[in-house]
CSV table of C-alpha atoms in Angstrom, one decimal:
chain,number,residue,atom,x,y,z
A,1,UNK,CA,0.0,0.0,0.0
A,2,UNK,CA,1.2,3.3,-0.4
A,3,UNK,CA,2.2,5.1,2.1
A,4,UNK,CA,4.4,8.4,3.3
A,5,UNK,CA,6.1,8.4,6.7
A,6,UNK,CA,8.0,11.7,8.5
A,7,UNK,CA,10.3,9.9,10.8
A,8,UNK,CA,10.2,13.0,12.8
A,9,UNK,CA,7.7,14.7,15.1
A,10,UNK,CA,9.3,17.4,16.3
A,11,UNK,CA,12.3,19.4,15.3
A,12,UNK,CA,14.0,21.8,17.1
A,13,UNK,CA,16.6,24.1,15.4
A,14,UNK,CA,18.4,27.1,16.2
A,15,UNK,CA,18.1,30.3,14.4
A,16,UNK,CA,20.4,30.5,11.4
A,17,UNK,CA,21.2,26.7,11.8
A,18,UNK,CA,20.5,24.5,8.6
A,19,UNK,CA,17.4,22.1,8.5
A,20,UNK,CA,16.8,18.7,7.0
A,21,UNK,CA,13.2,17.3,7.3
A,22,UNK,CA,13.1,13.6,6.5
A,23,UNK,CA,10.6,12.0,4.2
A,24,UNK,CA,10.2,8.3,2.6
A,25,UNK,CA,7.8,7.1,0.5
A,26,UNK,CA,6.2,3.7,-0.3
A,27,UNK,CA,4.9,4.2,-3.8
A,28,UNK,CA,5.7,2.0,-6.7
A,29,UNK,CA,5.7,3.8,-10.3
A,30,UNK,CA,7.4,7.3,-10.4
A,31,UNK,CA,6.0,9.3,-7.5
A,32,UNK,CA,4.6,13.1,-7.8
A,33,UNK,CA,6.1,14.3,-4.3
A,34,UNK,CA,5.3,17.3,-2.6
A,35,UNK,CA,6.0,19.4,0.6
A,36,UNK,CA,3.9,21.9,2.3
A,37,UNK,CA,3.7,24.1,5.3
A,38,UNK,CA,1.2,24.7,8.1
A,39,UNK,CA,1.5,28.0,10.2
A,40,UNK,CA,0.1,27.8,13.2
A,41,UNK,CA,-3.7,28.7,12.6
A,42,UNK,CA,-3.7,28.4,9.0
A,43,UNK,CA,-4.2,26.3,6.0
A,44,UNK,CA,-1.7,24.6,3.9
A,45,UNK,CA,1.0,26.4,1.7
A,46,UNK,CA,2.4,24.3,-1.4
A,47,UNK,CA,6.5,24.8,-0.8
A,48,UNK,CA,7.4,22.8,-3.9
A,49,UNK,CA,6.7,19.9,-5.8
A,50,UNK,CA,8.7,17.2,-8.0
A,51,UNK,CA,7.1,15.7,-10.7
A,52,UNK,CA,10.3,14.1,-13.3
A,53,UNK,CA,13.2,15.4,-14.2
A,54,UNK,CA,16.1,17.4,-12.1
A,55,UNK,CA,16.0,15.9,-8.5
A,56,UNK,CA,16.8,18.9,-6.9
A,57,UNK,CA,13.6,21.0,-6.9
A,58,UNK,CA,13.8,24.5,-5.5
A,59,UNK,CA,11.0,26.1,-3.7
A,60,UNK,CA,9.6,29.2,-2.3
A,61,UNK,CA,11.2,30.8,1.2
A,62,UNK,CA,14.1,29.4,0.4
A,63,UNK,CA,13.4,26.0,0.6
A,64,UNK,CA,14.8,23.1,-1.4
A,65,UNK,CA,14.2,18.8,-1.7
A,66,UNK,CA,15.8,16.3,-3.3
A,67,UNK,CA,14.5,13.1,-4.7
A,68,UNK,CA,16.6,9.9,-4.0
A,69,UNK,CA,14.8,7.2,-5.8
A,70,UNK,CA,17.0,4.5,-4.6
A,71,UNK,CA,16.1,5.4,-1.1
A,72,UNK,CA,12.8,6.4,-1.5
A,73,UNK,CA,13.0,10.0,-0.4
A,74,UNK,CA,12.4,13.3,-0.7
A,75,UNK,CA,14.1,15.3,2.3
A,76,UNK,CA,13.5,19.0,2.7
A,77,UNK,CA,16.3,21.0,3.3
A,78,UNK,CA,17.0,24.9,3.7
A,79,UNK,CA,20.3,26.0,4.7
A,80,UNK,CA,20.1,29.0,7.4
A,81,UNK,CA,16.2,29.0,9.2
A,82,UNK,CA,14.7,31.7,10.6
A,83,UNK,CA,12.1,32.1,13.4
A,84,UNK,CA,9.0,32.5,10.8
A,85,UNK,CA,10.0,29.3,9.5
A,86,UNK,CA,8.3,28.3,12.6
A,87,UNK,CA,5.1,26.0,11.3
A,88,UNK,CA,4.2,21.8,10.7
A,89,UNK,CA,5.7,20.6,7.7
A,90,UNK,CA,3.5,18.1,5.5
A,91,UNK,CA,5.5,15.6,2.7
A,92,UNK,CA,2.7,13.6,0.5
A,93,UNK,CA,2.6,11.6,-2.5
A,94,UNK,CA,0.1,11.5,-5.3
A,95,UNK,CA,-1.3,8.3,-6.5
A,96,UNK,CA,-2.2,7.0,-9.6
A,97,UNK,CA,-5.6,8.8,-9.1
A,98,UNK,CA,-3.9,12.0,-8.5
A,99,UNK,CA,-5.5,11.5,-5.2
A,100,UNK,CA,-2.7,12.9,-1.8
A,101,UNK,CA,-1.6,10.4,0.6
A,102,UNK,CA,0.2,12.6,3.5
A,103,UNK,CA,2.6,12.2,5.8
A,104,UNK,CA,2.0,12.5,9.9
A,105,UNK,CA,4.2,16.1,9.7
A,106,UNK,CA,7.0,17.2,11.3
A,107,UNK,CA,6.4,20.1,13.9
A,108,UNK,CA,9.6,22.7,13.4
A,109,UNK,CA,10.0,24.5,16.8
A,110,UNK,CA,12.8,27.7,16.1
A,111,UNK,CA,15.2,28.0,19.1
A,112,UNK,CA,16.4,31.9,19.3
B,1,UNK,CA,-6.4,36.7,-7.3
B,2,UNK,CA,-8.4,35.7,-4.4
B,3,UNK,CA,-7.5,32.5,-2.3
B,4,UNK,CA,-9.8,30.2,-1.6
B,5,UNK,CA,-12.2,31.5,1.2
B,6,UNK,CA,-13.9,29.1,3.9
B,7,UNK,CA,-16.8,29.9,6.0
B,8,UNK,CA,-17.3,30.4,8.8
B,9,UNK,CA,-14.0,30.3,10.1
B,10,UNK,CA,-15.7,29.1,13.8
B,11,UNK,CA,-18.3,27.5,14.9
B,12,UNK,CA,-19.2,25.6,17.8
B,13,UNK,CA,-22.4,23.5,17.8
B,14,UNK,CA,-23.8,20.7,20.3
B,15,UNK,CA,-24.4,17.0,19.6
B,16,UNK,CA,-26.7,15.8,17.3
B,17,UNK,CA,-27.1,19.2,15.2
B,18,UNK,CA,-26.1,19.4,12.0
B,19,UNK,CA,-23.4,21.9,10.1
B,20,UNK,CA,-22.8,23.2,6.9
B,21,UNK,CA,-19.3,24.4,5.7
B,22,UNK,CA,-18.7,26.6,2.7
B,23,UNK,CA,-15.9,26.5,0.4
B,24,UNK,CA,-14.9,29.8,-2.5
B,25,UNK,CA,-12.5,28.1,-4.8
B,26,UNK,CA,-9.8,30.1,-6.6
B,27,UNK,CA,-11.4,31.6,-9.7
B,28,UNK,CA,-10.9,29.0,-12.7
B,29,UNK,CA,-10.5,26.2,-10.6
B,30,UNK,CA,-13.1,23.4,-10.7
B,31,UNK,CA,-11.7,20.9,-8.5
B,32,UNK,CA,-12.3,21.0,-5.3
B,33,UNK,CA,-11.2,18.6,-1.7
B,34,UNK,CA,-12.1,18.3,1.7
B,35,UNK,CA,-9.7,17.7,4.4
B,36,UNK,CA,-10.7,17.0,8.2
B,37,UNK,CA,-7.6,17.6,9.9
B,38,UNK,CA,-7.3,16.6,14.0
B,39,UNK,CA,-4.1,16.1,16.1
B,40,UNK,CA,-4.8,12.5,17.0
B,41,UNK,CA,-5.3,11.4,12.8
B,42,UNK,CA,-3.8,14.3,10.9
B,43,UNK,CA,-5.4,14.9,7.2
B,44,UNK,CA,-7.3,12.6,6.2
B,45,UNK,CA,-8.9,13.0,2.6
B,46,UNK,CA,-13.0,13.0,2.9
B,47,UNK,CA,-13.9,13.8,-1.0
B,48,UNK,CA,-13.4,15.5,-4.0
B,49,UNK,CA,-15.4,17.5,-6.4
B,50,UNK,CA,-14.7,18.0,-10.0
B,51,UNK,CA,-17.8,20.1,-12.1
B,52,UNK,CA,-20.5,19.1,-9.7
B,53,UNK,CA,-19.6,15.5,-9.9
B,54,UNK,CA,-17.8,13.9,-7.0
B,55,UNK,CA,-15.1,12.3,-8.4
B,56,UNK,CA,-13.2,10.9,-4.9
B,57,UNK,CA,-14.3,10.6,-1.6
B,58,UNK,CA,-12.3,8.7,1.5
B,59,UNK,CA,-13.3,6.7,4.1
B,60,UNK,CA,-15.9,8.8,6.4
B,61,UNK,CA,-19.2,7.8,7.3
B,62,UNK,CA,-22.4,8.8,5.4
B,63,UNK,CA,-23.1,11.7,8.1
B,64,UNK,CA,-20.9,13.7,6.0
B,65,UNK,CA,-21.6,14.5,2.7
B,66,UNK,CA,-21.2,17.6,0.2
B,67,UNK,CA,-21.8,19.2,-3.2
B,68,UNK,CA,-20.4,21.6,-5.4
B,69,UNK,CA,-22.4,24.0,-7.5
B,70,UNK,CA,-22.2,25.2,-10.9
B,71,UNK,CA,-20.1,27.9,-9.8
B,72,UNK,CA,-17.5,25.6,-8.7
B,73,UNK,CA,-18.6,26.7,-4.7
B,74,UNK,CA,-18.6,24.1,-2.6
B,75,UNK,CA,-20.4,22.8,0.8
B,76,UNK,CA,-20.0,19.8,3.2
B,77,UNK,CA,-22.7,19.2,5.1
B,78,UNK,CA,-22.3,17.1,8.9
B,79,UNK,CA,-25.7,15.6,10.3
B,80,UNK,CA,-25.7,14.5,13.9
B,81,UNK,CA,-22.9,15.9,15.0
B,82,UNK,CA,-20.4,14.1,17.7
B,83,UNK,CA,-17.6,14.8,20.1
B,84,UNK,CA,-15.2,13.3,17.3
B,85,UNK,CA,-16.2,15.5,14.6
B,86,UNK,CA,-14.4,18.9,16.5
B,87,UNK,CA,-11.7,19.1,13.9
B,88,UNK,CA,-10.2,21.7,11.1
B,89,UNK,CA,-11.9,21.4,7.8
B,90,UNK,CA,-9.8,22.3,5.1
B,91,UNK,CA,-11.0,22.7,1.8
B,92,UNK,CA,-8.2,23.0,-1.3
B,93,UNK,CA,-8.8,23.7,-4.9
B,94,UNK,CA,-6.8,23.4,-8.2
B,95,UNK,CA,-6.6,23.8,-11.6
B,96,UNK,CA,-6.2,20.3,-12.7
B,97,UNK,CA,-5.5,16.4,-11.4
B,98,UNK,CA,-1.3,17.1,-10.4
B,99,UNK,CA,-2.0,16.7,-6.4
B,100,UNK,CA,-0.9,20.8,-6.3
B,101,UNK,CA,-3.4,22.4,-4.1
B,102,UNK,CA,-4.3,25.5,-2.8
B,103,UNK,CA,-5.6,25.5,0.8
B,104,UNK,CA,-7.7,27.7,2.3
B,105,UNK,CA,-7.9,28.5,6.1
B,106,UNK,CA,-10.4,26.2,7.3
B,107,UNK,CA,-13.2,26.2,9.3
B,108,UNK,CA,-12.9,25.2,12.8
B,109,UNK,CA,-15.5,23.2,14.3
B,110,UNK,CA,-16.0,22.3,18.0
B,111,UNK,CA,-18.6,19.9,18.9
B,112,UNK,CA,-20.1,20.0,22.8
């Protein structure tokens, strides 16, 4: 069955530190894979997508993921965070019905 | 452009009633999902409209139910309400079948 698991709960990071939010998928013809952001109190905000070619996909505040097919992952990464960045982080995978299958999320907490 | 707009935003109703939750979609887009979102089972996927046909729908009892107008608009409907219903509804709209959606705030519903 397919499935999406965030390994993580909670992350805590310092301000200005780098991030690395962990995501596998269980999904078996070539995924659509996407990450999006929860502020607290809010709806969801698409931060980027991958869909075929280059693995490295680049997203919006600064945000990037990479697609590891042989180890069935897309990780988000960002290199310096800052306290806005504050929020629940959601990785999910399309199926063949175009349908979303989400992961638990990962709750970023921002240490000043 | 306008987001996609939820009302109410709150509401709190007793046992046993019944609500109805509004959805605006983004102008142009005719697809349109539901999301009940709770800490205890995340988001999970209750249905998804596509020109006034309902063209997905997850695994929720028959209590909940919805429609979408000509106008793309949007309503779920809850009948006899209970305890476990107190959740965020999400509704999300896009263009076309990709899994990219855009969220709007949600309605908050607390059942007493």
């Amino acid at each position: 069955a397919q499935s999406v698991t965030q390994p993580d709960i909670h992350i805590t990071v310092s301000e200005g530190a780098s991030l690395e939010l962990r995501c596998n998928y269980s999904y078996g013809a070539t995924p659509y894979l996407f990450w999006y952001v929860q502020s607290p109190g809010q709806g969801l905000q698409l931060l980027l997508k991958y869909f075929s070619g280059d693995t490295l996909v680049q997203g919006i505040k600064g945000f990037e993921a990479e697609f590891k097919r042989s180890q069935s992952s897309f990780n988000l990464r960002k290199p310096s965070v800052h306290w806005s960045d504050a929020a629940e982080y959601f990785c999910a995978v399309a199926d063949s019905n175009y349908q979303l299958i989400w992961g638990a999320g990962t709750k970023l907490i921002i240490k000043p | 452009k306008a987001g996609v707009t939820q009302t109410p935003r709150y509401l709190i109703k007793t046992r046993g009633q019944q609500v109805t939750l509004s959805c605006s979609p983004i102008s142009g887009h005719r697809s349109v999902s539901w999301y009940q979102q709770t800490p205890g089972q995340g988001l999970q996927f209750l249905f998804e409209y596509f020109s006034e046909t309902q063209r997905n729908k997850g695994n929720f009892p028959g209590r909940f139910s919805g429609r979408q107008f000509s106008n793309s608009r949007s309503e779920m409907n809850v009948s006899t309400l209970e305890l476990g219903d107190s959740a965020l509804y999400l509704c999300a709209s896009s263009i076309e079948f990709t899994g990219e959606l855009f969220f709007g705030e949600g309605s908050r519903l607390t059942v007493l």
